């Protein structure tokens, strides 16, 4: 279905968010006539979400823009099981304390994209542990187990692909889709939630929830998935050569976040402007027609818009100032304050510190071994000068303006050693 009546489905279709849906015609009729409550669940597997989660967040943002009500569900209960979708192996099981820590980190990001409150279209933040933890498993199986077909569950990609590859799928993980389906049923009863959104890898889980709710309550609810986003070269969105592009500033510097969007491939600019910004579609159509050096204008607009939404206007200007310093003026010390840094005592530098150790400490490498490989491969620089000897020492002789030493991993990642 490509012609919609409801403003929400019109816009998400035009921006490229629709992959699959259940009874889209009925959903469209409902959304054209009334406010619909919809949810997306986010499991608490890390202290921050990453760019790969942004499509789901933007779906909720557009939902609210068009007068519908978003529910943000923290999957602190289902995180104890682990979603097998898209995974080749079981997730590492986390302690309740670690899950709570992750939830606290994840929750910070949503107020940047959504308006929370008690109004008709204001977003709500919920946790599925509230109804999952008190469940009695025998009662749950008796009441709801009969609604799930194992044959059907085995046909979903999250299960089928793991079995076809002869990779272990634990009974614990097999339960995940049952509890996610129960989430939808619970939200339908308590909040009149009628729509679950998610990535295409969640299709099986979403369909289970739609069917369970219909069987238990005789009420039709809906599911809608967005495509999994890959870059023009086939890489999974949200990843870079240096790791995940986290949304929280304490997990990734705002400069690195801005630079990620600035380095978007030409072929991805229009698509990413549609998916990850609020820029009007007519303006995006103009920007994606730019060619040659002019396409950089569109990339900067993309980087500015995505960074402003996630980190604020001041972060945009700081990132642009830092980029100008690093790539145009050669690195004035007063403009490098936005880079990640560590402090080192002047006395420790008198004898010298192994460069690979400092690359690890400033998070330009995860280990000394990774730092050595970076050095041997020619990707490491001290004060913009490459070196290839993994035994290189950094000392007071490397100080710039008698106060800092700049380290670089490749062209995009930088850190400072500040001397105290």
XYZ file of C-alpha atoms in Angstrom:
420
model
C 0.000 0.000 0.000
C 1.611 3.266 -1.079
C -1.261 5.786 -0.834
C -2.179 6.757 2.725
C -4.850 9.007 4.236
C -3.261 9.574 7.632
C -0.591 12.258 7.840
C 1.692 10.031 9.932
C 1.801 7.149 7.466
C 2.118 9.592 4.580
C 5.242 11.099 6.093
C 6.912 7.915 7.330
C 6.337 6.378 3.911
C 7.821 9.410 2.149
C 10.838 9.362 4.450
C 11.514 5.638 3.980
C 10.459 4.208 7.343
C 7.994 1.538 6.209
C 9.155 -2.034 5.600
C 6.300 -4.305 6.731
C 2.949 -3.804 8.421
C -0.108 -5.713 9.561
C -3.364 -4.606 7.931
C -1.992 -1.222 6.892
C -5.304 -0.212 5.352
C -7.151 -0.521 8.674
C -4.287 1.149 10.542
C -4.355 4.037 8.078
C -8.116 4.483 8.525
C -7.738 4.539 12.303
C -4.802 6.961 12.341
C -6.625 9.308 9.965
C -9.588 9.533 12.346
C -8.135 9.412 15.861
C -5.055 9.559 18.040
C -3.321 6.187 18.288
C -1.000 5.060 21.090
C 2.111 3.203 19.900
C 5.185 1.791 21.555
C 8.725 0.655 20.914
C 10.742 -1.427 23.358
C 14.440 -0.837 24.017
C 16.361 -3.504 25.891
C 18.935 -2.236 28.367
C 22.030 -4.001 27.016
C 24.352 -0.966 27.253
C 24.484 2.390 29.024
C 23.667 4.219 25.788
C 21.713 3.643 22.612
C 23.534 4.128 19.299
C 22.797 5.518 15.863
C 21.352 2.152 14.848
C 18.489 2.835 17.285
C 17.772 6.283 15.871
C 15.313 5.068 13.224
C 13.062 3.761 16.007
C 13.411 6.985 18.015
C 12.605 9.072 14.941
C 9.515 6.910 14.317
C 8.263 7.893 17.767
C 9.171 11.536 17.158
C 7.128 11.588 13.942
C 4.287 9.788 15.692
C 4.112 12.582 18.270
C 4.450 15.266 15.592
C 1.240 13.969 13.987
C -0.760 13.961 17.222
C -0.354 10.343 18.296
C 0.950 9.131 21.663
C 4.387 7.431 21.998
C 5.196 4.928 24.730
C 8.890 4.311 25.344
C 9.235 0.877 26.922
C 12.444 0.131 28.775
C 12.897 -3.621 28.447
C 14.584 -4.078 31.796
C 12.621 -7.295 32.280
C 13.233 -8.827 28.843
C 16.916 -7.813 29.052
C 17.260 -10.582 31.642
C 16.490 -13.071 28.859
C 18.181 -11.579 25.806
C 16.672 -11.067 22.365
C 18.005 -13.654 19.866
C 16.917 -11.515 16.884
C 19.842 -10.847 14.557
C 22.315 -12.538 16.892
C 24.629 -15.450 16.169
C 25.130 -16.243 19.842
C 23.435 -15.710 23.171
C 23.704 -12.267 24.700
C 25.741 -11.923 27.859
C 23.379 -12.079 30.828
C 23.480 -8.939 32.946
C 22.899 -8.495 36.660
C 19.824 -6.530 37.809
C 22.170 -3.805 39.054
C 23.843 -3.490 35.660
C 20.475 -3.422 33.900
C 19.317 -0.567 36.163
C 22.541 1.309 35.401
C 21.963 0.829 31.670
C 18.340 1.992 31.916
C 19.457 5.162 33.691
C 21.892 5.896 30.850
C 19.429 5.111 28.059
C 16.569 7.158 29.489
C 18.576 10.383 29.171
C 18.383 10.452 25.398
C 14.618 10.402 24.857
C 13.862 13.855 26.257
C 15.952 15.247 23.370
C 13.575 13.751 20.824
C 10.194 13.524 22.572
C 7.979 15.643 24.799
C 6.974 13.829 28.003
C 3.965 14.659 30.155
C 0.314 13.881 30.797
C -1.182 15.387 27.637
C -2.957 13.395 24.935
C 0.113 13.110 22.713
C 2.774 13.395 25.429
C 5.169 10.477 25.649
C 5.329 8.090 28.602
C 8.368 6.155 29.822
C 7.573 2.649 31.116
C 9.509 -0.430 32.314
C 8.321 -3.950 31.520
C 9.793 -5.352 34.738
C 6.702 -3.873 36.419
C 4.501 -6.627 34.997
C 7.029 -9.322 34.038
C 8.780 -9.795 37.381
C 5.587 -10.506 39.385
C 4.435 -13.195 36.921
C 3.936 -16.724 38.150
C 5.409 -18.876 35.373
C 2.913 -21.752 35.746
C -0.044 -19.373 35.704
C 1.462 -17.562 32.742
C 1.884 -20.785 30.752
C -1.627 -21.919 31.598
C -3.183 -18.601 30.586
C -1.112 -17.732 27.538
C 1.060 -20.677 26.455
C -1.756 -22.233 24.451
C -1.832 -19.172 22.187
C 1.705 -19.770 20.877
C 2.506 -22.329 18.195
C 6.034 -23.747 18.431
C 5.821 -24.563 14.721
C 5.126 -20.909 14.004
C 7.847 -19.693 16.366
C 10.388 -21.918 14.637
C 9.581 -20.233 11.330
C 10.613 -16.748 12.479
C 14.024 -15.553 11.328
C 15.288 -14.897 14.863
C 14.976 -18.632 15.550
C 15.245 -20.201 12.097
C 18.560 -18.589 11.149
C 20.195 -19.639 14.405
C 19.049 -23.243 13.939
C 20.037 -23.364 10.257
C 23.563 -22.310 11.223
C 23.572 -24.979 13.934
C 24.204 -22.288 16.537
C 22.894 -22.800 20.038
C 19.546 -21.231 20.890
C 18.795 -21.585 24.589
C 15.325 -22.200 25.975
C 15.771 -18.920 27.845
C 16.097 -17.014 24.549
C 13.232 -18.986 23.018
C 10.993 -17.433 25.675
C 11.910 -13.900 24.608
C 9.302 -13.546 21.885
C 6.601 -14.827 24.248
C 7.338 -12.144 26.815
C 7.621 -9.418 24.181
C 4.203 -10.471 22.898
C 2.904 -10.245 26.441
C 4.272 -6.686 26.645
C 1.974 -5.680 23.784
C -1.001 -7.351 25.460
C -0.259 -5.598 28.758
C 0.170 -2.200 27.090
C -3.044 -2.727 25.126
C -4.980 -3.377 28.320
C -3.395 -0.681 30.493
C -2.794 2.139 27.981
C -5.035 1.277 25.006
C -1.841 0.800 22.958
C -2.771 -0.258 19.433
C 0.508 -0.202 17.509
C 3.977 -1.644 17.995
C 6.842 -0.158 15.992
C 10.300 -1.631 15.494
C 13.015 -2.675 13.118
C 12.433 -5.383 10.535
C 14.377 -7.863 12.684
C 11.509 -7.588 15.204
C 8.808 -8.641 12.750
C 8.283 -12.099 14.235
C 8.123 -10.755 17.777
C 5.684 -8.027 16.740
C 3.386 -10.448 14.871
C 3.270 -12.652 17.977
C 2.147 -9.685 20.045
C -0.511 -8.690 17.526
C -1.902 -12.218 17.438
C -1.777 -12.757 21.218
C -3.642 -9.506 21.869
C -6.302 -10.395 19.310
C -6.788 -13.892 20.748
C -6.992 -12.759 24.373
C -8.975 -9.521 23.981
C -10.628 -9.934 20.533
C -9.186 -6.500 19.724
C -7.241 -5.732 16.560
C -3.869 -4.133 17.120
C -1.170 -3.433 14.578
C 2.514 -3.819 13.850
C 4.755 -1.684 11.651
C 8.453 -2.188 10.990
C 11.157 -0.006 9.494
C 13.921 -1.420 7.302
C 17.271 -2.174 8.879
C 19.484 0.628 7.644
C 22.806 -0.040 5.981
C 25.214 2.442 4.450
C 25.891 2.582 0.719
C 28.840 0.213 1.133
C 26.678 -2.361 2.919
C 27.774 -1.722 6.502
C 25.252 -1.839 9.327
C 24.126 1.631 10.367
C 25.440 2.784 13.725
C 28.837 1.190 13.352
C 32.099 2.705 12.179
C 35.639 1.418 11.864
C 36.177 2.739 15.384
C 33.089 1.157 16.951
C 29.496 2.084 17.726
C 28.261 5.650 17.266
C 26.739 6.150 20.704
C 24.059 8.758 21.402
C 25.187 9.708 24.903
C 27.968 12.288 25.074
C 29.693 10.391 27.893
C 30.013 7.376 25.566
C 31.101 9.268 22.410
C 32.274 12.858 22.121
C 29.905 15.279 20.407
C 32.682 16.049 17.931
C 32.963 12.394 16.906
C 29.155 12.250 16.616
C 29.096 15.312 14.341
C 32.027 13.998 12.326
C 30.276 10.651 11.752
C 27.439 12.444 9.926
C 29.837 14.829 8.174
C 31.584 11.806 6.668
C 28.383 10.319 5.223
C 28.915 8.795 1.789
C 27.491 10.838 -1.093
C 24.962 8.140 -1.986
C 23.509 8.141 1.546
C 23.001 11.879 2.062
C 19.399 12.186 0.868
C 18.268 9.006 2.604
C 19.868 9.972 5.911
C 18.422 13.488 5.755
C 14.962 11.929 5.425
C 15.445 9.402 8.211
C 17.457 11.310 10.790
C 16.381 14.968 10.546
C 13.212 17.068 10.601
C 14.223 18.955 7.459
C 11.333 19.374 5.027
C 11.220 16.907 2.154
C 11.324 19.618 -0.533
C 14.564 20.973 0.893
C 16.015 17.461 1.109
C 15.161 16.929 -2.562
C 17.191 20.053 -3.366
C 20.140 19.040 -1.213
C 20.452 15.510 -2.562
C 20.768 16.857 -6.112
C 24.001 18.661 -5.232
C 27.075 17.147 -6.854
C 30.825 17.292 -6.565
C 32.181 19.541 -3.831
C 28.712 21.048 -3.295
C 27.467 17.799 -1.722
C 29.587 18.763 1.300
C 27.023 21.499 2.004
C 24.361 18.830 2.404
C 26.625 16.710 4.600
C 27.272 19.628 6.929
C 23.541 20.365 7.103
C 22.942 16.691 7.956
C 25.660 16.710 10.630
C 24.385 19.973 12.112
C 20.751 18.824 12.228
C 21.462 15.376 13.678
C 23.881 16.764 16.280
C 21.594 19.629 17.303
C 18.733 17.216 17.879
C 20.846 14.843 19.970
C 23.242 17.197 21.782
C 22.003 20.775 21.336
C 23.002 23.856 19.371
C 26.160 24.541 21.384
C 27.518 21.074 20.570
C 27.131 21.820 16.858
C 29.202 24.982 17.080
C 31.832 23.312 19.256
C 32.125 20.436 16.803
C 32.483 22.799 13.843
C 35.094 24.851 15.703
C 37.024 21.697 16.524
C 36.801 20.457 12.924
C 38.090 23.786 11.672
C 40.981 23.650 14.111
C 41.910 20.071 13.251
C 41.574 20.185 9.495
C 42.097 23.794 8.477
C 44.243 25.748 10.925
C 46.516 22.979 12.125
C 45.471 22.820 15.758
C 45.470 25.856 18.034
C 45.391 24.674 21.643
C 42.565 26.952 22.747
C 40.152 25.300 20.263
C 40.840 21.693 21.261
C 38.908 21.690 24.540
C 36.100 19.597 23.067
C 38.294 16.552 22.462
C 38.441 13.655 24.934
C 41.451 13.962 27.214
C 43.349 12.541 30.146
C 45.510 14.397 32.593
C 49.111 13.314 33.172
C 51.480 14.637 35.791
C 54.411 16.585 34.408
C 56.745 14.489 36.534
C 55.510 11.285 34.846
C 56.404 12.670 31.420
C 59.939 13.569 32.436
C 61.009 9.930 32.125
C 58.639 9.344 29.205
C 55.532 7.133 28.841
C 55.058 4.472 26.194
C 52.903 5.970 23.425
C 50.715 2.880 23.060
C 49.834 3.113 26.752
C 48.632 6.698 26.356
C 46.637 5.803 23.219
C 44.838 3.201 25.316
C 44.268 5.551 28.254
C 42.703 8.259 26.072
C 40.397 5.597 24.504
C 41.899 5.734 21.026
C 42.529 1.996 21.428
C 40.830 -0.592 23.615
C 44.085 -2.288 24.591
C 47.834 -1.880 24.274
C 47.777 -4.625 21.640
C 45.235 -2.718 19.554
C 47.325 0.427 19.952
C 50.428 -1.400 18.714
C 48.547 -2.614 15.648
C 47.404 0.945 15.013
C 50.989 2.181 15.216
C 52.375 -0.587 13.004
C 49.667 0.140 10.431
C 50.628 3.810 10.223
C 47.377 5.093 11.704
C 48.789 6.671 14.846
C 49.986 10.279 15.106
C 51.546 12.431 17.782
C 50.846 16.132 17.207
C 49.728 15.293 13.646
C 52.993 13.470 12.859
C 52.693 9.757 12.058
C 55.024 7.227 13.657
C 55.444 3.485 13.197
C 57.687 2.376 16.073
C 55.519 0.741 18.723
C 58.214 1.418 21.331
C 57.965 5.191 20.856
C 57.954 7.130 24.103
C 56.055 10.360 24.723
C 57.808 12.911 26.896
C 57.925 16.583 27.809
C 59.624 17.234 24.480
C 56.283 16.535 22.757
C 54.397 19.262 24.624
C 52.563 21.863 22.556
C 52.254 25.340 24.118
C 53.774 23.743 27.206
C 50.387 22.264 28.113
C 49.106 19.483 25.855
C 49.984 16.647 23.454
C 47.580 15.720 20.666
C 47.148 12.040 19.749
C 45.287 10.856 16.639
C 44.008 7.476 15.462
C 43.448 7.816 11.743
C 41.967 11.024 10.385
C 38.835 11.194 12.502
C 39.605 10.259 16.104
C 41.670 12.498 18.348
C 42.481 12.903 22.013
C 44.600 15.102 24.222
C 47.152 14.517 26.921
C 46.851 17.492 29.257
C 49.812 18.060 31.532
C 49.131 19.030 35.149
